[in-house]
Amino acid sequence: MKERVLGNDLKVSEIGLGTMSMSFGYGKTPDPKEMVKVLQEAVELGEHFFDTAEVYGPYVNEELLGEALAPYKKQVTIATKGGIKVVDGKQVVDGRPEELVKSVEDSLKRLGLEAIDLYYLHRVDPNTPIEDIAFTMQKLIKAGKIKHWGLSEAGVNTIRKAHAVEPLTAVESEYSLWTREPEIELLPVLEELNIGFVPFSPLGKGFLTGTISADKEFESGDSRGALPRFQKEAMAANQKLVDVIKEFAKDKEATPAQIALAWLLAQKPWIVPIPGTTKIHRVKENMGAANLQLTHEEIAALTKAADEIQIIGHRYTPELAKRVGL
Ligand SMILES: NC(=O)c1ccc[n+]([C@@H]2O[C@H](COP(=O)([O-])OP(=O)(O)OC[C@H]3O[C@@H](n4cnc5c(N)ncnc54)[C@H](OP(=O)(O)O)[C@@H]3O)[C@@H](O)[C@H]2O)c1
């Protein structure tokens, strides 16, 4: 697998592996033993960059990675996140320095690591000054507990303030052919400050792969069922974009997932998408996007086609939307 560099010096696989749905988020929880196998086979295939979070599970996703990746510690890069607590079964944003320090210790134990390669603040906490958080991350770096730090779903002003205290290595936010907002303000600021970008949900939570039809009933425990963009009418309207991606895929003898990922890779050399899957054949398929050559003309044509389609439905519920762009 080819590599890219996030920030000044964090070398990672060109396409990472998001592991959230191995424990949480998209319906019935898969068998952890099966997921250990998928993770280990992914490493054997050449995947070296894994994305998890304290809150996935909660907690069990980090444990899963700790178990599965123990034999490969020296060759993999693990990114995890803190700053969202689970209180009475509900997620609460909490970026207080003392809580982050405790979360890092807990994540280190669950992951079986002495240092975390990349530690993100999962959501900006409006009640804690970002400078205090950046200073805490600086102390954690100096103490050797984390090697690099990043922000997730942060606004550009927060990014600038945080970066001025302790340089950020990466920002992780949603970006894909149907979520283009980062192009407006975020990408130019990341380029200016030399911060890497890690797009999450790069396959549109599965929708852009063409495997989710408009009449899909999401089971309980599948967070997509509550999102405006995954309501039936929205999915029926947004199918236009999937049809365009499928057409490109046919021409390039690739799959829709590979086209969606190759388009992201082509946007900037410091972009590293982290598609999530519970299936090893899809890990392989998604990694294959790194070898798909799309010409400038093909990328421009795909961008233009996507520009012409109005995406229906917000990507988040109003409640979740309040936690982004701060
Ligand atoms: N920072 C944040 O706040 C945040 C938020 C959300 C996600 N994330 C991270 O980003 C990662 C990826 O995001 P995501 O899982 O939400 O969305 P995604 O990667 O866009 O899509 C995942 C979905 O696509 C399906 N899929 C994957 N590869 C496929 C392929 N080649 N063909 C057909 N279907 C395919 C998966 O199903 P199968 O399992 O059946 O393959 C899964 O349902 C997560 O694992 C997590 O690490 C971060």
Coordinates of C-alpha atoms and ligand atoms in Angstrom, one line a residue:
M1 CA 0.0 0.0 0.0
K2 CA 1.3 3.4 -1.0
E3 CA 1.8 6.0 1.8
R4 CA 0.9 9.6 2.4
V5 CA 2.2 12.0 5.1
L6 CA -0.2 13.8 7.5
G7 CA 1.2 17.1 8.9
N8 CA 5.0 17.2 9.0
D9 CA 5.9 13.6 9.4
L10 CA 3.1 11.1 10.2
K11 CA 3.4 8.5 7.5
V12 CA 0.2 6.4 7.0
S13 CA -1.3 4.1 4.4
E14 CA -2.9 6.1 1.5
I15 CA -6.2 4.6 2.4
G16 CA -6.9 3.8 6.1
L17 CA -9.4 1.5 7.7
G18 CA -12.2 2.9 9.8
T19 CA -13.2 0.4 12.5
M20 CA -16.3 2.0 14.1
S21 CA -18.8 -0.3 12.5
M22 CA -16.9 -3.4 13.7
S23 CA -18.3 -2.6 17.2
F24 CA -21.0 0.1 16.9
G25 CA -23.2 2.3 14.8
Y26 CA -24.6 0.4 11.9
G27 CA -27.0 -2.2 13.3
K28 CA -26.3 -5.6 14.7
T29 CA -22.8 -5.7 16.3
P30 CA -20.6 -8.1 14.3
D31 CA -18.9 -11.1 16.1
P32 CA -15.7 -9.7 17.7
K33 CA -13.8 -12.9 16.8
E34 CA -14.7 -12.4 13.1
M35 CA -13.6 -8.7 13.4
V36 CA -10.2 -9.7 14.9
K37 CA -9.7 -11.9 11.8
V38 CA -10.7 -9.0 9.4
L39 CA -8.3 -6.6 11.2
Q40 CA -5.4 -9.1 11.1
E41 CA -6.0 -10.0 7.4
A42 CA -6.2 -6.3 6.6
V43 CA -2.6 -5.9 8.0
E44 CA -1.5 -8.9 6.0
L45 CA -2.9 -7.2 2.9
G46 CA -0.8 -4.1 3.7
E47 CA -3.3 -1.9 5.6
H48 CA -1.4 0.0 8.3
F49 CA -3.6 2.9 9.4
F50 CA -6.5 2.3 11.7
D51 CA -9.1 4.7 13.0
T52 CA -11.0 4.1 16.3
A53 CA -12.4 6.1 19.2
E54 CA -13.0 5.7 22.9
V55 CA -16.7 6.2 22.4
Y56 CA -17.0 3.4 19.7
G57 CA -18.7 0.6 21.5
P58 CA -18.3 2.4 23.9
Y59 CA -14.8 1.3 24.7
V60 CA -14.9 -2.2 23.1
N61 CA -13.7 -1.0 19.7
E62 CA -10.4 0.1 21.2
E63 CA -10.2 -3.2 23.0
L64 CA -10.8 -5.1 19.8
L65 CA -8.0 -3.2 18.1
G66 CA -5.7 -3.8 21.1
E67 CA -6.3 -7.5 20.8
A68 CA -6.2 -7.9 17.0
L69 CA -3.2 -5.6 16.4
A70 CA -1.0 -6.7 19.3
P71 CA 1.2 -8.9 17.0
Y72 CA 1.6 -6.0 14.6
K73 CA 2.2 -3.1 17.0
K74 CA 5.5 -2.0 15.3
Q75 CA 4.0 -1.8 11.8
V76 CA 0.7 -0.2 12.3
T77 CA -0.4 3.4 13.1
I78 CA -3.5 3.8 15.3
A79 CA -5.5 6.9 15.6
T80 CA -8.0 7.2 18.4
K81 CA -10.2 10.0 19.8
G82 CA -11.4 11.3 23.2
G83 CA -13.6 14.0 24.4
I84 CA -17.0 12.3 24.2
K85 CA -18.3 10.6 27.3
V86 CA -21.2 8.3 27.7
V87 CA -23.4 9.5 30.6
D88 CA -26.6 7.6 31.3
G89 CA -26.4 6.0 27.9
K90 CA -26.1 9.3 26.1
Q91 CA -23.1 10.8 24.4
V92 CA -21.9 14.1 26.1
V93 CA -19.1 16.3 24.7
D94 CA -16.5 16.8 27.4
G95 CA -13.0 18.2 26.5
R96 CA -11.9 19.2 30.0
P97 CA -8.2 18.7 30.3
E98 CA -8.4 16.4 33.3
E99 CA -10.9 14.2 31.5
L100 CA -8.7 14.1 28.3
V101 CA -5.7 13.0 30.4
K102 CA -7.7 10.2 32.0
S103 CA -9.1 9.2 28.6
V104 CA -5.6 8.9 27.1
E105 CA -4.5 6.7 29.9
D106 CA -7.6 4.5 29.5
S107 CA -7.2 4.3 25.7
L108 CA -3.5 3.3 26.1
K109 CA -4.5 0.4 28.3
R110 CA -7.3 -0.7 26.0
L111 CA -5.1 -0.5 22.9
G112 CA -2.1 -2.1 24.7
L113 CA 0.2 0.7 23.6
E114 CA 2.8 2.9 25.3
A115 CA 2.0 5.9 23.1
I116 CA -0.9 6.7 20.7
D117 CA 0.3 7.7 17.2
L118 CA -2.5 10.2 16.6
Y119 CA -5.0 11.4 19.2
Y120 CA -8.0 13.5 18.2
L121 CA -10.4 15.6 20.2
H122 CA -13.5 13.9 18.9
R123 CA -15.7 17.1 19.1
V124 CA -14.9 20.6 20.1
D125 CA -16.2 21.3 23.6
P126 CA -17.8 24.8 23.6
N127 CA -17.3 25.0 27.4
T128 CA -13.5 24.5 27.4
P129 CA -11.2 27.0 25.7
I130 CA -9.4 25.2 22.8
E131 CA -6.1 26.7 23.9
D132 CA -6.4 24.8 27.2
I133 CA -7.0 21.6 25.2
A134 CA -4.1 22.3 22.9
F135 CA -1.8 22.9 25.9
T136 CA -3.0 19.6 27.4
M137 CA -2.2 17.8 24.2
Q138 CA 1.3 19.5 24.2
K139 CA 1.9 18.1 27.7
L140 CA 0.7 14.7 26.6
I141 CA 3.1 14.8 23.6
K142 CA 6.0 15.9 25.9
A143 CA 5.1 13.1 28.3
G144 CA 5.3 10.6 25.4
K145 CA 1.7 9.5 25.8
I146 CA 0.6 10.7 22.4
K147 CA 2.8 11.3 19.3
H148 CA 0.6 13.6 17.3
W149 CA -2.8 15.3 17.8
G150 CA -5.8 16.4 15.8
L151 CA -9.3 17.7 15.8
S152 CA -12.5 16.2 14.4
E153 CA -15.4 18.2 12.9
A154 CA -13.8 21.5 14.1
G155 CA -14.3 24.9 12.5
V156 CA -11.4 26.9 11.0
N157 CA -11.1 29.4 13.8
T158 CA -10.7 26.7 16.3
I159 CA -8.2 25.0 14.1
R160 CA -6.1 28.2 13.8
K161 CA -6.2 28.8 17.6
A162 CA -5.3 25.2 18.4
H163 CA -2.5 25.0 15.9
A164 CA -0.9 28.2 17.3
V165 CA -0.5 26.5 20.6
E166 CA 0.6 23.0 19.5
P167 CA 0.7 22.2 15.8
L168 CA -2.0 19.8 14.6
T169 CA -1.1 16.8 12.4
A170 CA -4.6 16.1 11.1
V171 CA -8.2 17.1 11.0
E172 CA -10.8 14.4 10.6
S173 CA -14.2 15.5 9.3
E174 CA -16.8 14.1 6.9
Y175 CA -15.9 14.6 3.2
S176 CA -17.1 12.7 0.1
L177 CA -18.8 13.2 -3.2
W178 CA -22.1 14.0 -1.4
T179 CA -20.6 16.1 1.5
R180 CA -18.5 18.8 -0.1
E181 CA -18.6 21.6 2.6
P182 CA -14.9 21.1 3.5
E183 CA -14.0 22.6 0.1
I184 CA -15.3 26.0 1.1
E185 CA -13.1 26.9 4.1
L186 CA -11.5 23.9 5.6
L187 CA -9.3 22.6 2.9
P188 CA -7.6 26.0 2.1
V189 CA -6.9 26.5 5.8
L190 CA -5.4 23.0 6.2
E191 CA -3.3 23.5 3.1
E192 CA -2.0 26.9 4.5
L193 CA -1.1 25.4 7.9
N194 CA 0.2 22.0 6.5
I195 CA -2.3 19.9 8.4
G196 CA -3.4 16.6 6.9
F197 CA -7.0 15.7 6.3
V198 CA -8.7 12.4 7.1
P199 CA -12.2 12.3 5.5
F200 CA -14.5 10.1 7.5
S201 CA -17.6 8.4 6.0
P202 CA -15.8 8.7 2.6
L203 CA -18.3 6.2 1.1
G204 CA -21.3 8.3 2.3
K205 CA -21.9 5.7 5.1
G206 CA -22.3 3.1 2.4
F207 CA -24.7 5.0 0.2
L208 CA -22.2 6.0 -2.5
T209 CA -21.3 2.3 -3.1
G210 CA -24.7 1.7 -4.7
T211 CA -25.5 -1.1 -2.2
I212 CA -28.2 0.8 -0.3
S213 CA -31.5 1.2 -2.1
A214 CA -34.1 3.8 -1.4
D215 CA -36.5 1.3 0.2
K216 CA -33.8 0.1 2.7
E217 CA -35.2 -0.4 6.2
F218 CA -32.5 0.3 8.8
E219 CA -32.6 -2.0 11.8
S220 CA -32.6 -0.6 15.4
G221 CA -29.1 0.3 16.4
D222 CA -28.3 1.6 12.9
S223 CA -27.7 5.3 13.4
R224 CA -28.3 6.0 9.7
G225 CA -32.1 5.3 10.1
A226 CA -32.4 8.6 12.0
L227 CA -30.4 10.8 9.6
P228 CA -32.3 13.1 7.2
R229 CA -30.2 12.0 4.3
F230 CA -31.2 8.3 4.8
Q231 CA -34.9 8.9 4.7
K232 CA -36.7 7.2 1.8
E233 CA -37.4 10.4 -0.3
A234 CA -33.9 11.7 0.2
M235 CA -32.3 8.4 -0.8
A236 CA -34.5 8.2 -3.9
A237 CA -33.4 11.7 -4.9
N238 CA -29.8 11.1 -4.1
Q239 CA -29.7 8.0 -6.2
K240 CA -28.8 10.3 -9.1
L241 CA -25.3 10.7 -7.7
V242 CA -24.9 7.0 -7.2
D243 CA -25.9 6.4 -10.8
V244 CA -23.2 8.9 -12.0
I245 CA -20.6 7.1 -9.8
K246 CA -21.7 3.7 -11.2
E247 CA -21.4 5.0 -14.7
F248 CA -17.8 6.1 -14.1
A249 CA -17.0 2.8 -12.4
K250 CA -18.2 0.9 -15.4
D251 CA -16.0 3.0 -17.7
K252 CA -13.0 2.5 -15.5
E253 CA -13.6 -1.2 -14.8
A254 CA -13.6 -0.3 -11.1
T255 CA -16.2 -0.4 -8.4
P256 CA -18.3 2.6 -7.2
A257 CA -16.5 2.5 -3.8
Q258 CA -13.1 2.7 -5.6
I259 CA -14.3 5.7 -7.7
A260 CA -15.6 7.5 -4.6
L261 CA -12.2 6.9 -2.8
A262 CA -10.1 7.7 -5.9
W263 CA -11.9 11.0 -6.3
L264 CA -11.0 11.9 -2.7
L265 CA -7.4 11.0 -3.1
A266 CA -7.2 13.2 -6.2
Q267 CA -8.3 16.3 -4.3
K268 CA -5.0 16.8 -2.4
P269 CA -1.9 14.7 -1.8
W270 CA -2.4 15.1 2.0
I271 CA -5.9 13.5 2.1
V272 CA -6.2 10.1 3.6
P273 CA -9.7 8.6 3.6
I274 CA -10.7 6.0 6.1
P275 CA -13.5 3.8 4.7
G276 CA -15.2 1.5 7.2
T277 CA -16.1 -2.1 6.6
T278 CA -16.7 -5.3 8.4
K279 CA -15.7 -7.5 5.4
I280 CA -12.2 -8.4 4.3
H281 CA -13.1 -8.5 0.6
R282 CA -14.2 -4.9 0.9
V283 CA -11.0 -3.9 2.7
K284 CA -9.2 -5.3 -0.3
E285 CA -11.5 -3.6 -2.7
N286 CA -11.2 -0.2 -1.0
M287 CA -7.4 -0.5 -0.7
G288 CA -7.5 -1.1 -4.5
A289 CA -8.7 2.5 -5.0
A290 CA -5.1 3.7 -4.4
N291 CA -4.0 2.0 -7.6
L292 CA -6.9 3.4 -9.7
Q293 CA -5.6 6.1 -12.0
L294 CA -8.1 8.8 -12.8
T295 CA -7.0 11.5 -15.3
H296 CA -7.4 15.2 -14.5
E297 CA -10.2 15.2 -17.1
E298 CA -12.0 12.3 -15.5
I299 CA -11.8 13.9 -12.0
A300 CA -13.0 17.2 -13.4
A301 CA -15.9 15.4 -15.1
L302 CA -16.9 13.6 -12.0
T303 CA -16.7 16.8 -9.9
K304 CA -18.8 18.6 -12.5
A305 CA -21.4 15.8 -12.5
A306 CA -21.6 15.8 -8.7
D307 CA -21.8 19.6 -8.6
E308 CA -24.9 19.5 -10.8
I309 CA -26.8 17.2 -8.4
Q310 CA -28.5 18.7 -5.4
I311 CA -28.1 16.4 -2.4
I312 CA -31.3 16.1 -0.4
G313 CA -31.3 15.8 3.4
H314 CA -28.8 17.1 6.0
R315 CA -26.1 14.7 7.0
Y316 CA -26.9 15.0 10.7
T317 CA -30.0 15.3 12.9
P318 CA -30.4 18.9 14.3
E319 CA -29.0 17.6 17.6
L320 CA -25.9 16.1 16.1
A321 CA -25.4 19.1 13.8
K322 CA -25.0 21.4 16.8
R323 CA -21.7 19.6 17.6
V324 CA -19.9 20.4 14.3
G325 CA -18.0 23.4 12.9
L326 CA -17.4 24.9 16.4
Ligands
LIG1 N1 -14.6 11.5 13.6 C1 -15.9 11.2 13.6 O1 -16.7 11.9 14.2 C2 -16.3 10.1 12.7 C3 -17.7 9.9 12.4 C4 -18.1 8.8 11.7 C5 -17.1 7.9 11.3 N2 -15.8 8.0 11.6 C6 -14.7 7.1 11.2 O2 -14.8 6.9 9.8 C7 -14.9 5.6 9.4 C8 -15.7 5.3 8.2 O3 -16.9 6.0 8.2 P1 -18.3 5.2 8.1 O4 -18.1 3.8 8.5 O5 -19.3 6.1 8.8 O6 -18.7 5.4 6.6 P2 -18.1 4.8 5.2 O7 -16.8 4.4 5.3 O8 -18.5 5.9 4.2 O9 -19.1 3.6 4.9 C9 -19.2 2.5 5.6 C10 -20.3 1.6 5.1 O10 -20.0 1.3 3.8 C11 -20.0 -0.1 3.6 N3 -18.9 -0.4 2.7 C12 -17.6 -0.3 2.9 N4 -16.9 -0.6 1.8 C13 -17.8 -1.0 0.9 C14 -17.6 -1.4 -0.5 N5 -16.4 -1.5 -1.0 N6 -18.8 -1.7 -1.1 C15 -20.0 -1.6 -0.6 N7 -20.2 -1.2 0.7 C16 -19.1 -0.9 1.4 C17 -19.9 -0.7 5.0 O11 -20.6 -1.9 5.1 P3 -19.9 -3.4 5.4 O12 -19.4 -3.4 6.7 O13 -21.1 -4.3 5.2 O14 -18.9 -3.5 4.3 C18 -20.5 0.4 5.9 O15 -21.9 0.1 6.0 C19 -15.5 4.9 10.7 O16 -15.2 3.6 10.8 C20 -14.9 5.7 11.8 O17 -13.6 5.2 12.1 C21 -15.4 9.1 12.3

